[in-house]
Amino acid sequence: MARLEELQSAVADIFSARWASRTGQVVPDSEDLRLGNDVVEFDRATILYADLQGSTHMVDSEPWWRSAEIYKTFLHCAASIIRDEGGAITSYDGDRVMGIWIGKRQTTPAAIAGLKVNFAVQNVINPAFRRQYPDTSLEVKQVVGIDTSAIRAARTGVRGGNDIVWVGRAANYAAKLTNLNLEERTWVTEDAFNWLADEAKLGGPMKQLMWKKFRWSQQGDMPIYGSTWCWNIT
């Protein structure tokens, strides 16, 4: 049982303790960090959130087992793609997965992963779902959000039940971008877009720009880019 004095003491310790920080070269595991005020810093990291859209309505309208199958297929595909593109999976949260990339060529593979998730949903998950369940009109949809910024990793929780929290703009903005409900399935901030290599910007035989510029009204009209494109998985 959590006691008031114990909680007060723990909170006071966290607020008053000095932070021990070091520069990170690899994505840490929780065991690499102490539960105290210990942090690993990255000058720049790229965060991707892949989120199922409309999952609340789905669990209200579909049998639980059908919803569970959609969760499992989506998270399996998204996580596999993140790893294949060199990202590290940092957390699963219900109907979403978070991935992180560090290193010089980080934002381009993150964007390619987002476009591949769109391919997987449209060309793998939905066709298989319709074949298995022709009696429903449900269509699986997703949104992927990507941002890049300086970020810090700290261990949070209690002994026996803890995880890493990622503190920085990229984690916050990437998650918020998944709330957008437009035709575009993959979203990147302008900072992330400016780091993209041409292979992640231009697609098709005519090398068309795969991204459309928008103003993010929920975030002070900051410029962002959305894409309806898919990246073929072979």
PDB file of C-alpha atoms in Angstrom:
ATOM      1  CA  MET A   1       0.000   0.000   0.000  1.00  0.00           C
ATOM      2  CA  ALA A   2       1.302   3.446  -0.935  1.00  0.00           C
ATOM      3  CA  ARG A   3       1.488   5.605   2.201  1.00  0.00           C
ATOM      4  CA  LEU A   4       1.248   9.380   2.217  1.00  0.00           C
ATOM      5  CA  GLU A   5       4.608   9.909   3.916  1.00  0.00           C
ATOM      6  CA  GLU A   6       6.351   7.585   1.460  1.00  0.00           C
ATOM      7  CA  LEU A   7       4.844   9.391  -1.531  1.00  0.00           C
ATOM      8  CA  GLN A   8       5.709  12.802  -0.094  1.00  0.00           C
ATOM      9  CA  SER A   9       9.293  11.696   0.526  1.00  0.00           C
ATOM     10  CA  ALA A  10       9.706  10.221  -2.958  1.00  0.00           C
ATOM     11  CA  VAL A  11       8.301  13.313  -4.660  1.00  0.00           C
ATOM     12  CA  ALA A  12      10.516  15.627  -2.592  1.00  0.00           C
ATOM     13  CA  ASP A  13      13.571  13.530  -3.478  1.00  0.00           C
ATOM     14  CA  ILE A  14      12.827  13.648  -7.199  1.00  0.00           C
ATOM     15  CA  PHE A  15      12.352  17.423  -7.193  1.00  0.00           C
ATOM     16  CA  SER A  16      15.448  18.145  -5.103  1.00  0.00           C
ATOM     17  CA  ALA A  17      18.004  15.629  -6.417  1.00  0.00           C
ATOM     18  CA  ARG A  18      20.612  16.777  -8.944  1.00  0.00           C
ATOM     19  CA  TRP A  19      20.440  15.197 -12.379  1.00  0.00           C
ATOM     20  CA  ALA A  20      23.273  12.968 -13.587  1.00  0.00           C
ATOM     21  CA  SER A  21      23.436  13.156 -17.380  1.00  0.00           C
ATOM     22  CA  ARG A  22      25.539  11.614 -20.134  1.00  0.00           C
ATOM     23  CA  THR A  23      25.479  11.673 -23.917  1.00  0.00           C
ATOM     24  CA  GLY A  24      23.879   8.642 -25.498  1.00  0.00           C
ATOM     25  CA  GLN A  25      25.260   6.661 -28.431  1.00  0.00           C
ATOM     26  CA  VAL A  26      22.662   3.865 -28.471  1.00  0.00           C
ATOM     27  CA  VAL A  27      19.035   3.587 -27.384  1.00  0.00           C
ATOM     28  CA  PRO A  28      19.194   2.554 -23.701  1.00  0.00           C
ATOM     29  CA  ASP A  29      17.341  -0.254 -21.987  1.00  0.00           C
ATOM     30  CA  SER A  30      15.691   0.557 -18.667  1.00  0.00           C
ATOM     31  CA  GLU A  31      18.470  -1.351 -16.863  1.00  0.00           C
ATOM     32  CA  ASP A  32      20.998   1.127 -18.271  1.00  0.00           C
ATOM     33  CA  LEU A  33      19.441   3.924 -16.193  1.00  0.00           C
ATOM     34  CA  ARG A  34      19.063   4.357 -12.444  1.00  0.00           C
ATOM     35  CA  LEU A  35      15.639   5.035 -10.928  1.00  0.00           C
ATOM     36  CA  GLY A  36      16.999   8.285  -9.481  1.00  0.00           C
ATOM     37  CA  ASN A  37      17.519  11.457 -11.507  1.00  0.00           C
ATOM     38  CA  ASP A  38      19.667   9.796 -14.160  1.00  0.00           C
ATOM     39  CA  VAL A  39      19.293  10.808 -17.816  1.00  0.00           C
ATOM     40  CA  VAL A  40      20.793   9.938 -21.203  1.00  0.00           C
ATOM     41  CA  GLU A  41      20.870  12.855 -23.643  1.00  0.00           C
ATOM     42  CA  PHE A  42      20.647  12.776 -27.429  1.00  0.00           C
ATOM     43  CA  ASP A  43      21.406  15.895 -29.483  1.00  0.00           C
ATOM     44  CA  ARG A  44      18.822  14.711 -31.997  1.00  0.00           C
ATOM     45  CA  ALA A  45      16.557  11.724 -32.261  1.00  0.00           C
ATOM     46  CA  THR A  46      13.580  10.954 -34.484  1.00  0.00           C
ATOM     47  CA  ILE A  47      10.408   9.601 -32.911  1.00  0.00           C
ATOM     48  CA  LEU A  48       7.602   7.784 -34.724  1.00  0.00           C
ATOM     49  CA  TYR A  49       4.180   6.989 -33.304  1.00  0.00           C
ATOM     50  CA  ALA A  50       1.944   4.587 -35.245  1.00  0.00           C
ATOM     51  CA  ASP A  51      -1.627   4.684 -33.983  1.00  0.00           C
ATOM     52  CA  LEU A  52      -4.849   2.922 -34.947  1.00  0.00           C
ATOM     53  CA  GLN A  53      -7.546   5.438 -35.834  1.00  0.00           C
ATOM     54  CA  GLY A  54     -11.076   4.988 -34.516  1.00  0.00           C
ATOM     55  CA  SER A  55     -10.190   2.225 -32.076  1.00  0.00           C
ATOM     56  CA  THR A  56     -12.687   3.487 -29.476  1.00  0.00           C
ATOM     57  CA  HIS A  57     -15.573   3.101 -31.928  1.00  0.00           C
ATOM     58  CA  MET A  58     -14.168  -0.258 -33.006  1.00  0.00           C
ATOM     59  CA  VAL A  59     -14.197  -1.781 -29.524  1.00  0.00           C
ATOM     60  CA  ASP A  60     -17.728  -0.438 -28.991  1.00  0.00           C
ATOM     61  CA  SER A  61     -19.091  -1.880 -32.231  1.00  0.00           C
ATOM     62  CA  GLU A  62     -17.067  -5.036 -32.918  1.00  0.00           C
ATOM     63  CA  PRO A  63     -16.734  -8.305 -30.973  1.00  0.00           C
ATOM     64  CA  TRP A  64     -13.805  -8.165 -28.567  1.00  0.00           C
ATOM     65  CA  TRP A  65     -11.926 -10.920 -30.357  1.00  0.00           C
ATOM     66  CA  ARG A  66     -12.181  -9.142 -33.697  1.00  0.00           C
ATOM     67  CA  SER A  67     -10.829  -5.945 -32.157  1.00  0.00           C
ATOM     68  CA  ALA A  68      -8.020  -7.945 -30.543  1.00  0.00           C
ATOM     69  CA  GLU A  69      -7.082  -9.415 -33.913  1.00  0.00           C
ATOM     70  CA  ILE A  70      -6.938  -5.948 -35.471  1.00  0.00           C
ATOM     71  CA  TYR A  71      -4.769  -4.661 -32.612  1.00  0.00           C
ATOM     72  CA  LYS A  72      -2.418  -7.632 -32.958  1.00  0.00           C
ATOM     73  CA  THR A  73      -2.090  -7.481 -36.748  1.00  0.00           C
ATOM     74  CA  PHE A  74      -1.542  -3.716 -36.790  1.00  0.00           C
ATOM     75  CA  LEU A  75       1.037  -3.693 -33.996  1.00  0.00           C
ATOM     76  CA  HIS A  76       2.830  -6.703 -35.493  1.00  0.00           C
ATOM     77  CA  CYS A  77       3.130  -5.041 -38.906  1.00  0.00           C
ATOM     78  CA  ALA A  78       4.094  -1.619 -37.532  1.00  0.00           C
ATOM     79  CA  ALA A  79       6.684  -3.009 -35.117  1.00  0.00           C
ATOM     80  CA  SER A  80       8.210  -5.267 -37.785  1.00  0.00           C
ATOM     81  CA  ILE A  81       8.529  -2.318 -40.168  1.00  0.00           C
ATOM     82  CA  ILE A  82      10.087  -0.069 -37.515  1.00  0.00           C
ATOM     83  CA  ARG A  83      12.747  -2.690 -36.790  1.00  0.00           C
ATOM     84  CA  ASP A  84      13.362  -3.432 -40.464  1.00  0.00           C
ATOM     85  CA  GLU A  85      14.027   0.273 -41.024  1.00  0.00           C
ATOM     86  CA  GLY A  86      16.583   0.381 -38.227  1.00  0.00           C
ATOM     87  CA  GLY A  87      14.405   1.858 -35.486  1.00  0.00           C
ATOM     88  CA  ALA A  88      14.173   0.710 -31.892  1.00  0.00           C
ATOM     89  CA  ILE A  89      10.767  -0.011 -30.385  1.00  0.00           C
ATOM     90  CA  THR A  90      10.477   1.909 -27.136  1.00  0.00           C
ATOM     91  CA  SER A  91       6.909   1.199 -26.037  1.00  0.00           C
ATOM     92  CA  TYR A  92       3.480  -0.197 -26.835  1.00  0.00           C
ATOM     93  CA  ASP A  93       0.511   1.745 -25.528  1.00  0.00           C
ATOM     94  CA  GLY A  94      -2.808   0.051 -26.243  1.00  0.00           C
ATOM     95  CA  ASP A  95      -3.351   0.597 -29.963  1.00  0.00           C
ATOM     96  CA  ARG A  96      -0.082   2.406 -30.697  1.00  0.00           C
ATOM     97  CA  VAL A  97       3.622   1.720 -30.909  1.00  0.00           C
ATOM     98  CA  MET A  98       6.516   4.150 -30.517  1.00  0.00           C
ATOM     99  CA  GLY A  99       9.818   3.833 -32.347  1.00  0.00           C
ATOM    100  CA  ILE A 100      13.019   5.854 -32.161  1.00  0.00           C
ATOM    101  CA  TRP A 101      15.942   6.385 -34.529  1.00  0.00           C
ATOM    102  CA  ILE A 102      19.317   7.911 -33.674  1.00  0.00           C
ATOM    103  CA  GLY A 103      22.424   8.475 -35.775  1.00  0.00           C
ATOM    104  CA  LYS A 104      23.118  10.536 -38.879  1.00  0.00           C
ATOM    105  CA  ARG A 105      20.504   8.970 -41.166  1.00  0.00           C
ATOM    106  CA  GLN A 106      17.592   8.812 -38.783  1.00  0.00           C
ATOM    107  CA  THR A 107      14.670  10.796 -40.183  1.00  0.00           C
ATOM    108  CA  THR A 108      14.655   9.280 -43.661  1.00  0.00           C
ATOM    109  CA  PRO A 109      14.156   5.655 -42.501  1.00  0.00           C
ATOM    110  CA  ALA A 110      11.521   6.840 -40.017  1.00  0.00           C
ATOM    111  CA  ALA A 111       9.537   8.472 -42.843  1.00  0.00           C
ATOM    112  CA  ILE A 112       9.947   5.391 -45.034  1.00  0.00           C
ATOM    113  CA  ALA A 113       8.658   3.291 -42.132  1.00  0.00           C
ATOM    114  CA  GLY A 114       5.569   5.503 -41.906  1.00  0.00           C
ATOM    115  CA  LEU A 115       4.861   5.066 -45.619  1.00  0.00           C
ATOM    116  CA  LYS A 116       5.400   1.301 -45.301  1.00  0.00           C
ATOM    117  CA  VAL A 117       2.910   1.124 -42.438  1.00  0.00           C
ATOM    118  CA  ASN A 118       0.381   2.740 -44.776  1.00  0.00           C
ATOM    119  CA  PHE A 119       1.143   0.054 -47.371  1.00  0.00           C
ATOM    120  CA  ALA A 120       0.754  -2.716 -44.803  1.00  0.00           C
ATOM    121  CA  VAL A 121      -2.623  -1.438 -43.608  1.00  0.00           C
ATOM    122  CA  GLN A 122      -4.023  -0.949 -47.105  1.00  0.00           C
ATOM    123  CA  ASN A 123      -2.494  -3.962 -48.859  1.00  0.00           C
ATOM    124  CA  VAL A 124      -1.982  -6.571 -46.145  1.00  0.00           C
ATOM    125  CA  ILE A 125      -4.270  -6.018 -43.149  1.00  0.00           C
ATOM    126  CA  ASN A 126      -7.468  -4.760 -44.787  1.00  0.00           C
ATOM    127  CA  PRO A 127      -7.541  -7.353 -47.614  1.00  0.00           C
ATOM    128  CA  ALA A 128      -6.984 -10.178 -45.109  1.00  0.00           C
ATOM    129  CA  PHE A 129      -9.621  -8.730 -42.775  1.00  0.00           C
ATOM    130  CA  ARG A 130     -12.209  -8.482 -45.552  1.00  0.00           C
ATOM    131  CA  ARG A 131     -11.514 -12.058 -46.656  1.00  0.00           C
ATOM    132  CA  GLN A 132     -11.939 -13.354 -43.113  1.00  0.00           C
ATOM    133  CA  TYR A 133     -14.928 -11.178 -42.188  1.00  0.00           C
ATOM    134  CA  PRO A 134     -16.960 -10.237 -45.300  1.00  0.00           C
ATOM    135  CA  ASP A 135     -19.963  -9.457 -43.073  1.00  0.00           C
ATOM    136  CA  THR A 136     -18.495  -6.197 -41.710  1.00  0.00           C
ATOM    137  CA  SER A 137     -17.860  -2.848 -43.393  1.00  0.00           C
ATOM    138  CA  LEU A 138     -15.135  -1.915 -40.916  1.00  0.00           C
ATOM    139  CA  GLU A 139     -11.951  -0.576 -42.497  1.00  0.00           C
ATOM    140  CA  VAL A 140      -8.712  -0.470 -40.540  1.00  0.00           C
ATOM    141  CA  LYS A 141      -7.107   2.986 -40.597  1.00  0.00           C
ATOM    142  CA  GLN A 142      -3.983   4.344 -38.996  1.00  0.00           C
ATOM    143  CA  VAL A 143      -2.098   7.592 -38.492  1.00  0.00           C
ATOM    144  CA  VAL A 144       1.668   7.892 -38.150  1.00  0.00           C
ATOM    145  CA  GLY A 145       3.316  10.970 -36.620  1.00  0.00           C
ATOM    146  CA  ILE A 146       7.042  11.770 -36.867  1.00  0.00           C
ATOM    147  CA  ASP A 147       9.185  14.514 -35.360  1.00  0.00           C
ATOM    148  CA  THR A 148      12.868  15.073 -34.662  1.00  0.00           C
ATOM    149  CA  SER A 149      14.499  17.046 -31.849  1.00  0.00           C
ATOM    150  CA  ALA A 150      16.877  16.838 -28.929  1.00  0.00           C
ATOM    151  CA  ILE A 151      15.576  14.258 -26.479  1.00  0.00           C
ATOM    152  CA  ARG A 152      16.404  12.754 -23.104  1.00  0.00           C
ATOM    153  CA  ALA A 153      15.703   9.322 -21.690  1.00  0.00           C
ATOM    154  CA  ALA A 154      15.007   8.796 -17.982  1.00  0.00           C
ATOM    155  CA  ARG A 155      13.830   5.804 -15.990  1.00  0.00           C
ATOM    156  CA  THR A 156      10.515   6.231 -14.221  1.00  0.00           C
ATOM    157  CA  GLY A 157       8.220   4.178 -12.019  1.00  0.00           C
ATOM    158  CA  VAL A 158       8.982   2.027  -8.991  1.00  0.00           C
ATOM    159  CA  ARG A 159      11.167  -1.002  -8.389  1.00  0.00           C
ATOM    160  CA  GLY A 160       9.640  -3.987 -10.110  1.00  0.00           C
ATOM    161  CA  GLY A 161       7.444  -1.792 -12.320  1.00  0.00           C
ATOM    162  CA  ASN A 162       9.324   0.824 -14.318  1.00  0.00           C
ATOM    163  CA  ASP A 163      10.056   1.948 -17.846  1.00  0.00           C
ATOM    164  CA  ILE A 164      11.832   4.693 -19.790  1.00  0.00           C
ATOM    165  CA  VAL A 165      10.177   8.053 -20.322  1.00  0.00           C
ATOM    166  CA  TRP A 166      11.329  10.066 -23.337  1.00  0.00           C
ATOM    167  CA  VAL A 167      11.394  13.791 -22.630  1.00  0.00           C
ATOM    168  CA  GLY A 168      11.549  16.182 -25.564  1.00  0.00           C
ATOM    169  CA  ARG A 169       9.503  17.820 -28.261  1.00  0.00           C
ATOM    170  CA  ALA A 170       9.773  14.954 -30.745  1.00  0.00           C
ATOM    171  CA  ALA A 171       8.008  12.466 -28.478  1.00  0.00           C
ATOM    172  CA  ASN A 172       5.231  14.935 -27.715  1.00  0.00           C
ATOM    173  CA  TYR A 173       4.647  16.199 -31.251  1.00  0.00           C
ATOM    174  CA  ALA A 174       4.866  12.776 -32.902  1.00  0.00           C
ATOM    175  CA  ALA A 175       2.136  11.533 -30.560  1.00  0.00           C
ATOM    176  CA  LYS A 176      -0.056  14.597 -31.134  1.00  0.00           C
ATOM    177  CA  LEU A 177       0.209  14.295 -34.915  1.00  0.00           C
ATOM    178  CA  THR A 178      -1.632  10.966 -34.718  1.00  0.00           C
ATOM    179  CA  ASN A 179      -4.753  12.890 -33.642  1.00  0.00           C
ATOM    180  CA  LEU A 180      -5.114  14.381 -37.142  1.00  0.00           C
ATOM    181  CA  ASN A 181      -8.049  12.940 -39.047  1.00  0.00           C
ATOM    182  CA  LEU A 182      -7.508  13.748 -42.717  1.00  0.00           C
ATOM    183  CA  GLU A 183      -6.880  11.724 -45.859  1.00  0.00           C
ATOM    184  CA  GLU A 184      -3.139  11.804 -45.186  1.00  0.00           C
ATOM    185  CA  ARG A 185      -1.914   8.805 -43.200  1.00  0.00           C
ATOM    186  CA  THR A 186       1.698   9.847 -42.478  1.00  0.00           C
ATOM    187  CA  TRP A 187       2.670  13.177 -40.914  1.00  0.00           C
ATOM    188  CA  VAL A 188       6.041  14.824 -40.293  1.00  0.00           C
ATOM    189  CA  THR A 189       6.904  18.172 -38.757  1.00  0.00           C
ATOM    190  CA  GLU A 190       8.761  20.687 -40.904  1.00  0.00           C
ATOM    191  CA  ASP A 191      11.951  20.041 -38.944  1.00  0.00           C
ATOM    192  CA  ALA A 192      11.682  16.343 -39.771  1.00  0.00           C
ATOM    193  CA  PHE A 193      10.809  17.079 -43.407  1.00  0.00           C
ATOM    194  CA  ASN A 194      13.900  19.255 -43.818  1.00  0.00           C
ATOM    195  CA  TRP A 195      16.109  16.311 -42.774  1.00  0.00           C
ATOM    196  CA  LEU A 196      14.589  13.912 -45.319  1.00  0.00           C
ATOM    197  CA  ALA A 197      16.721  12.631 -48.179  1.00  0.00           C
ATOM    198  CA  ASP A 198      15.157  12.871 -51.635  1.00  0.00           C
ATOM    199  CA  GLU A 199      14.340   9.152 -51.601  1.00  0.00           C
ATOM    200  CA  ALA A 200      11.828   9.806 -48.813  1.00  0.00           C
ATOM    201  CA  LYS A 201      10.520  13.012 -50.377  1.00  0.00           C
ATOM    202  CA  LEU A 202      10.046  12.051 -54.024  1.00  0.00           C
ATOM    203  CA  GLY A 203       8.229   8.999 -55.370  1.00  0.00           C
ATOM    204  CA  GLY A 204       6.923   7.365 -58.509  1.00  0.00           C
ATOM    205  CA  PRO A 205       8.433   7.285 -62.029  1.00  0.00           C
ATOM    206  CA  MET A 206       8.158  11.083 -62.299  1.00  0.00           C
ATOM    207  CA  LYS A 207       9.760  11.681 -58.897  1.00  0.00           C
ATOM    208  CA  GLN A 208       6.747  13.547 -57.543  1.00  0.00           C
ATOM    209  CA  LEU A 209       6.768  15.168 -54.127  1.00  0.00           C
ATOM    210  CA  MET A 210       5.004  12.695 -51.846  1.00  0.00           C
ATOM    211  CA  TRP A 211       4.195  15.287 -49.173  1.00  0.00           C
ATOM    212  CA  LYS A 212       1.678  18.117 -48.965  1.00  0.00           C
ATOM    213  CA  LYS A 213       2.281  21.125 -46.742  1.00  0.00           C
ATOM    214  CA  PHE A 214      -0.302  22.039 -44.092  1.00  0.00           C
ATOM    215  CA  ARG A 215      -0.648  24.427 -41.190  1.00  0.00           C
ATOM    216  CA  TRP A 216      -1.163  22.650 -37.869  1.00  0.00           C
ATOM    217  CA  SER A 217      -3.921  24.792 -36.354  1.00  0.00           C
ATOM    218  CA  GLN A 218      -3.859  22.851 -33.074  1.00  0.00           C
ATOM    219  CA  GLN A 219      -0.195  23.798 -32.644  1.00  0.00           C
ATOM    220  CA  GLY A 220      -0.057  27.509 -33.470  1.00  0.00           C
ATOM    221  CA  ASP A 221      -0.277  26.999 -37.242  1.00  0.00           C
ATOM    222  CA  MET A 222       3.194  25.482 -37.385  1.00  0.00           C
ATOM    223  CA  PRO A 223       4.010  23.959 -40.803  1.00  0.00           C
ATOM    224  CA  ILE A 224       3.736  20.193 -41.150  1.00  0.00           C
ATOM    225  CA  TYR A 225       3.676  17.779 -44.069  1.00  0.00           C
ATOM    226  CA  GLY A 226       1.244  14.935 -44.718  1.00  0.00           C
ATOM    227  CA  SER A 227       1.344  12.083 -47.226  1.00  0.00           C
ATOM    228  CA  THR A 228      -1.187   9.659 -48.678  1.00  0.00           C
ATOM    229  CA  TRP A 229       1.562   7.654 -50.372  1.00  0.00           C
ATOM    230  CA  CYS A 230       2.565   4.071 -49.667  1.00  0.00           C
ATOM    231  CA  TRP A 231       6.050   2.593 -49.793  1.00  0.00           C
ATOM    232  CA  ASN A 232       5.860  -0.876 -51.327  1.00  0.00           C
ATOM    233  CA  ILE A 233       6.927  -3.801 -49.190  1.00  0.00           C
ATOM    234  CA  THR A 234       8.384  -6.613 -51.277  1.00  0.00           C
TER     235      THR A 234
END
